[in-house]
Short mmCIF file of C-alpha atoms in Angstrom, two decimals:
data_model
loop_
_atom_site.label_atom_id
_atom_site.label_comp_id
_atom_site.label_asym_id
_atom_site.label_seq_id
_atom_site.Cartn_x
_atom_site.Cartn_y
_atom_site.Cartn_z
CA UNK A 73 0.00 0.00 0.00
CA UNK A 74 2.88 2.18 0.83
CA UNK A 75 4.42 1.41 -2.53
CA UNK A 76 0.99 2.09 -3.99
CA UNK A 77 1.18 5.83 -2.83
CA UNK A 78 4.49 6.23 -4.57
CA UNK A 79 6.80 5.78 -1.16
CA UNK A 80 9.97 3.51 -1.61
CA UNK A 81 10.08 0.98 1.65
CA UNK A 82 13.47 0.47 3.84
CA UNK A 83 13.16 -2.69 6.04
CA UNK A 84 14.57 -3.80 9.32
CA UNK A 85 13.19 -6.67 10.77
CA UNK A 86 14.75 -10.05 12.69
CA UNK A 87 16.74 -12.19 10.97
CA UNK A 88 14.73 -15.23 10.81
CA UNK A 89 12.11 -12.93 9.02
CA UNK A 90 14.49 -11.54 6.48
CA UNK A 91 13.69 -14.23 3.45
CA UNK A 92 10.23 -13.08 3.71
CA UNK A 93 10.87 -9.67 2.60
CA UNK A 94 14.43 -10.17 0.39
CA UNK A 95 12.13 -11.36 -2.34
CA UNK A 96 9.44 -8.93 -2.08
CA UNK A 97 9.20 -6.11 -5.39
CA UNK A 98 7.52 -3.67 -2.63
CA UNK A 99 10.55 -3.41 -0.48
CA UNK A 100 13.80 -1.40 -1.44
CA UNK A 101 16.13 -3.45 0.83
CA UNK A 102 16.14 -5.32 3.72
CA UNK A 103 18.48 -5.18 6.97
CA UNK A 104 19.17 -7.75 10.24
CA UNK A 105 18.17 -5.52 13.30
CA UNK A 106 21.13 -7.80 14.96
CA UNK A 107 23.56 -6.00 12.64
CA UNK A 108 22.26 -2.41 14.13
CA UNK A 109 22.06 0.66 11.71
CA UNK A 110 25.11 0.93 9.70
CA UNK A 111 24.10 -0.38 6.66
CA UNK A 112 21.07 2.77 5.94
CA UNK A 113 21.57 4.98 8.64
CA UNK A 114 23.55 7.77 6.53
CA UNK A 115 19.82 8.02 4.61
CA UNK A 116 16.91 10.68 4.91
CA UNK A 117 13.39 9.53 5.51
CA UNK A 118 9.96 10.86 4.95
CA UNK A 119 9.04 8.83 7.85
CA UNK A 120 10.60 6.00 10.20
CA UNK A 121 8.43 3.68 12.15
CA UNK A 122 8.93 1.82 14.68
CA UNK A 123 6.12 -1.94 14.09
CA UNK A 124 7.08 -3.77 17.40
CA UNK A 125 4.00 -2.70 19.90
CA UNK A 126 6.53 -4.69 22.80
CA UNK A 127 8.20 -3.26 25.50
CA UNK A 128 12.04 -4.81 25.48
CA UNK A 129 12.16 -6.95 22.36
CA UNK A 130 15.44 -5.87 20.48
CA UNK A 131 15.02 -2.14 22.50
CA UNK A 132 18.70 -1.73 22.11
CA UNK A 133 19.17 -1.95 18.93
CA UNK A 134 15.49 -0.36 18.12
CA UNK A 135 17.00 2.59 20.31
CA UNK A 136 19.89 2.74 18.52
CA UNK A 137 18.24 3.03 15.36
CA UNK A 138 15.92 5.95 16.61
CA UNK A 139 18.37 7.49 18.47
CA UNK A 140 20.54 7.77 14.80
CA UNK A 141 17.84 7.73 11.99
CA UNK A 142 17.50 10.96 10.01
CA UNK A 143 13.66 11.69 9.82
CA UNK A 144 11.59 14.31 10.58
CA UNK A 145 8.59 12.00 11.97
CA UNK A 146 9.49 9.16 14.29
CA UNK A 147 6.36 6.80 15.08
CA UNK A 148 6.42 4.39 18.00
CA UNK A 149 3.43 1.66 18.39
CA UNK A 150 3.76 1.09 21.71
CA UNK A 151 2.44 2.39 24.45
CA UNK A 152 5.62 1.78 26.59
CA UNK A 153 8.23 3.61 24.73
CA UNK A 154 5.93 6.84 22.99
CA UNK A 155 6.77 8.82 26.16
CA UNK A 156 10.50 8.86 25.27
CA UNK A 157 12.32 11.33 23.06
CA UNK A 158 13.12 9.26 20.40
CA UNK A 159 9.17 9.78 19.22
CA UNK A 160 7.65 12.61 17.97
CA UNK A 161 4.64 10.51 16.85
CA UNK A 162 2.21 7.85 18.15
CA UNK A 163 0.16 5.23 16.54
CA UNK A 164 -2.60 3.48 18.82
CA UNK A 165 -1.42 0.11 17.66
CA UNK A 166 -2.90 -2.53 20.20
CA UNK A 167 -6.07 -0.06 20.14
CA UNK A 168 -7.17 -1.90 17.36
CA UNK A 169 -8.58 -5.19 17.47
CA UNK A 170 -7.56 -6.88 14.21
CA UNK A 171 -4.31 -6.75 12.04
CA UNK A 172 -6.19 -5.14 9.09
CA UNK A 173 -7.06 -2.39 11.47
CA UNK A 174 -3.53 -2.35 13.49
CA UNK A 175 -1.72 -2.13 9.78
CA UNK A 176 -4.61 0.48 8.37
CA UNK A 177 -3.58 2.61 11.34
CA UNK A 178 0.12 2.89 10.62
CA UNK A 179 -0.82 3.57 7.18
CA UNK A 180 -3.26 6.26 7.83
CA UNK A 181 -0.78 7.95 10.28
CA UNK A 182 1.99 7.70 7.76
CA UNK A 183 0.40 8.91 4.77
CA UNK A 184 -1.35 11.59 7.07
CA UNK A 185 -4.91 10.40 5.84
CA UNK A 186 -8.27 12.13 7.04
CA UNK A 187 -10.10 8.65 6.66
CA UNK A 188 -9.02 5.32 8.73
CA UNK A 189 -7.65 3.30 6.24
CA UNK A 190 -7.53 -0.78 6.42
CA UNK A 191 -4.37 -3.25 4.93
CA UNK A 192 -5.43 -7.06 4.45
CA UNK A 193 -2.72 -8.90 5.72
CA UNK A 194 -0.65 -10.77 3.50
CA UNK A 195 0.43 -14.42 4.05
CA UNK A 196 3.84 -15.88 2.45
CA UNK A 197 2.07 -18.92 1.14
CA UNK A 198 3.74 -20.67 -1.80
CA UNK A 199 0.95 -21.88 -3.27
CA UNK A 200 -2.55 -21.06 -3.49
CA UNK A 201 -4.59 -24.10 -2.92
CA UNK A 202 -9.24 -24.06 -3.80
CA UNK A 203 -10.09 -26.96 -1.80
CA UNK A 204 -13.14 -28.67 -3.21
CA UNK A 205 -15.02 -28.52 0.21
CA UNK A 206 -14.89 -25.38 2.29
CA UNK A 207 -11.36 -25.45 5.27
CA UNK A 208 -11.64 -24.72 8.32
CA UNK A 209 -7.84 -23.93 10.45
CA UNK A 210 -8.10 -23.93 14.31
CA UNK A 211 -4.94 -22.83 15.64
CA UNK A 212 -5.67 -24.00 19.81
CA UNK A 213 -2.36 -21.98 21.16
CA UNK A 214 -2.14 -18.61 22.01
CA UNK A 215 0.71 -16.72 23.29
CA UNK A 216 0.35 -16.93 26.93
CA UNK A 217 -1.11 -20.14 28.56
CA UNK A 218 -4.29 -18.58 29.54
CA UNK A 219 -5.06 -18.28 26.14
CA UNK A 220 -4.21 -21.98 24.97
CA UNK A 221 -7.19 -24.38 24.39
CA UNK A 222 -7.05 -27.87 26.99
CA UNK A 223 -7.06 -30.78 26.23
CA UNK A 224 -10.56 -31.27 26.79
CA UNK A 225 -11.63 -27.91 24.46
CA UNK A 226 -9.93 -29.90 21.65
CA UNK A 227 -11.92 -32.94 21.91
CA UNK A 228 -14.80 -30.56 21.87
CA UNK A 229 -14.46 -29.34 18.91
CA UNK A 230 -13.35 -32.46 17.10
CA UNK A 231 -16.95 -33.82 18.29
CA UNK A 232 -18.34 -30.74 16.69
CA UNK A 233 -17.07 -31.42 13.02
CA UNK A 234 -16.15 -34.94 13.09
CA UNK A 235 -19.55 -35.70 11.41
CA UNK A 236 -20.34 -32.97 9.16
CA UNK A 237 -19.16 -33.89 5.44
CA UNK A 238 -19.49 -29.77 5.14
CA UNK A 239 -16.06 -28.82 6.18
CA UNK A 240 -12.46 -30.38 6.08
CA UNK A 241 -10.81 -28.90 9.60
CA UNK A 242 -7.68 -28.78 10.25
CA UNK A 243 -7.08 -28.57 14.03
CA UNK A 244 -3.13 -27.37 15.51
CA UNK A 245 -2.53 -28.47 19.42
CA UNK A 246 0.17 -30.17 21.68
CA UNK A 247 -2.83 -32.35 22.47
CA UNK A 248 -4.32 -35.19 20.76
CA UNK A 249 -6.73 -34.81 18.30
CA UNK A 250 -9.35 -37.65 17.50
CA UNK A 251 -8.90 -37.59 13.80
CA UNK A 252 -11.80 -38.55 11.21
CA UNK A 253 -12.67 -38.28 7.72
CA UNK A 254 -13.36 -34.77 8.59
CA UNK A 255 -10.89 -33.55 10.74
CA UNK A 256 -7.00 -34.06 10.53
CA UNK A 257 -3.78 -33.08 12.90
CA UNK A 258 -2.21 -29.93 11.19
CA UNK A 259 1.21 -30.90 11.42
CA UNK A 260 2.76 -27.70 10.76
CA UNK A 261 6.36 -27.18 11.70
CA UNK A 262 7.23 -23.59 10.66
CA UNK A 263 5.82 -20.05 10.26
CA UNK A 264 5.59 -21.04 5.99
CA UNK A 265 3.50 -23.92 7.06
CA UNK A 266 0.46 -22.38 9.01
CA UNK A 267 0.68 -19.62 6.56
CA UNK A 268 -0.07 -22.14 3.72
CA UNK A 269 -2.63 -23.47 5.46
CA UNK A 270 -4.06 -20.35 6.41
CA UNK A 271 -4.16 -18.88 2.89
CA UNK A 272 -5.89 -21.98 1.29
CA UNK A 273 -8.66 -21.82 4.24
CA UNK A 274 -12.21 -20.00 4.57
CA UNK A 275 -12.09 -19.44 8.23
CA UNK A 276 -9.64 -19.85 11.23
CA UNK A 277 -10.33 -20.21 14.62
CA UNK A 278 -7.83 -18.79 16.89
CA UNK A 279 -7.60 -17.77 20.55
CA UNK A 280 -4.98 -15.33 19.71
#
């Protein structure tokens, strides 16, 4: 969307995220946040953002970067660091319930927009898959344990679909999961995975 309104796109983001990006025709280039600012500090920016709404995650080298970058407008999502003078700017980030609404704000405050605007996030998926019956994913692990489905909640909703030829569901949990003809173990075992499955399904049931 950025792109879209004519802005080029600088990236810093964690290593293990890099390949995501590297192949992307939206961004200019891509740096490791482990290897600090060197490699596009000496730049000027319209505008420098800072995504990560988290209190300590890679601060010190997210400090250095504000501390050094040459912009004008310096946004910070969180809540925990816009009181400190590397920000001149503030985006409600967590305000926002959903990630079309969380990106749409950091666009509207960026492009300095009168209207709210929305950004559909965008899954790396390989391939785009039309099943012939309608998917269902059901991710049962949140971030924090409070928000991670028991054992018994599983079996609950296997019982649910496990007899309704509707819907082929797709259920991810440390627990078991009675499988049927309807319902199968999603064995994914990296970020590309659940994003493949997420981008080839209708709905998703998540607690976080």
């Amino acid at each position: 969307a950025l792109v879209e309104h004519g802005k080029r796109v600088t990236l810093v983001t964690h290593p293990d995220t890099m390949r995501f990006y590297e192949a992307s025709p939206y961004v200019d280039s891509v740096h490791s946040i482990q290897d600090g600012a060197e490699a596009f500090i000496g730049e000027s920016y319209e505008a420098a953002i800072d995504l990560n709404n988290v209190a300590l995650q890679y601060w010190k080298s997210r400090r250095e970067i504000f501390a050094r970058v040459r912009s004008a407008r310096r946004l910070s999502c969180s809540v925990y660091t816009r009181g400190t003078a590397l920000f001149n700017e503030y985006v409600p980030f967590a305000e926002q319930t959903h990630m079309s609404q969380r990106l749409g704000a950091c666009l509207t405050a960026i492009l300095k927009c009168a209207e709210p605007l929305r950004v559909a996030p965008f899954f790396p998926a390989r391939v785009r898959t039309n099943p012939t019956i309608p998917r269902i994913y059901v991710n049962t692990v949140g971030s924090e344990s409070d928000r991670c489905w028991s054992a018994e909640q599983v079996r609950a909703i296997c019982r649910i679909f496990e007899a309704d030829p509707r819907f082929d569901v797709w259920i991810y949990s440390p627990h078991a999961v009675p499988e049927s003809r309807t319902v199968h173990r999603a064995a994914t075992r990296s970020f590309e995975d659940a994003a493949q499955l997420a981008a080839s399904s209708q709905a998703i049931i998540s607690p976080d």
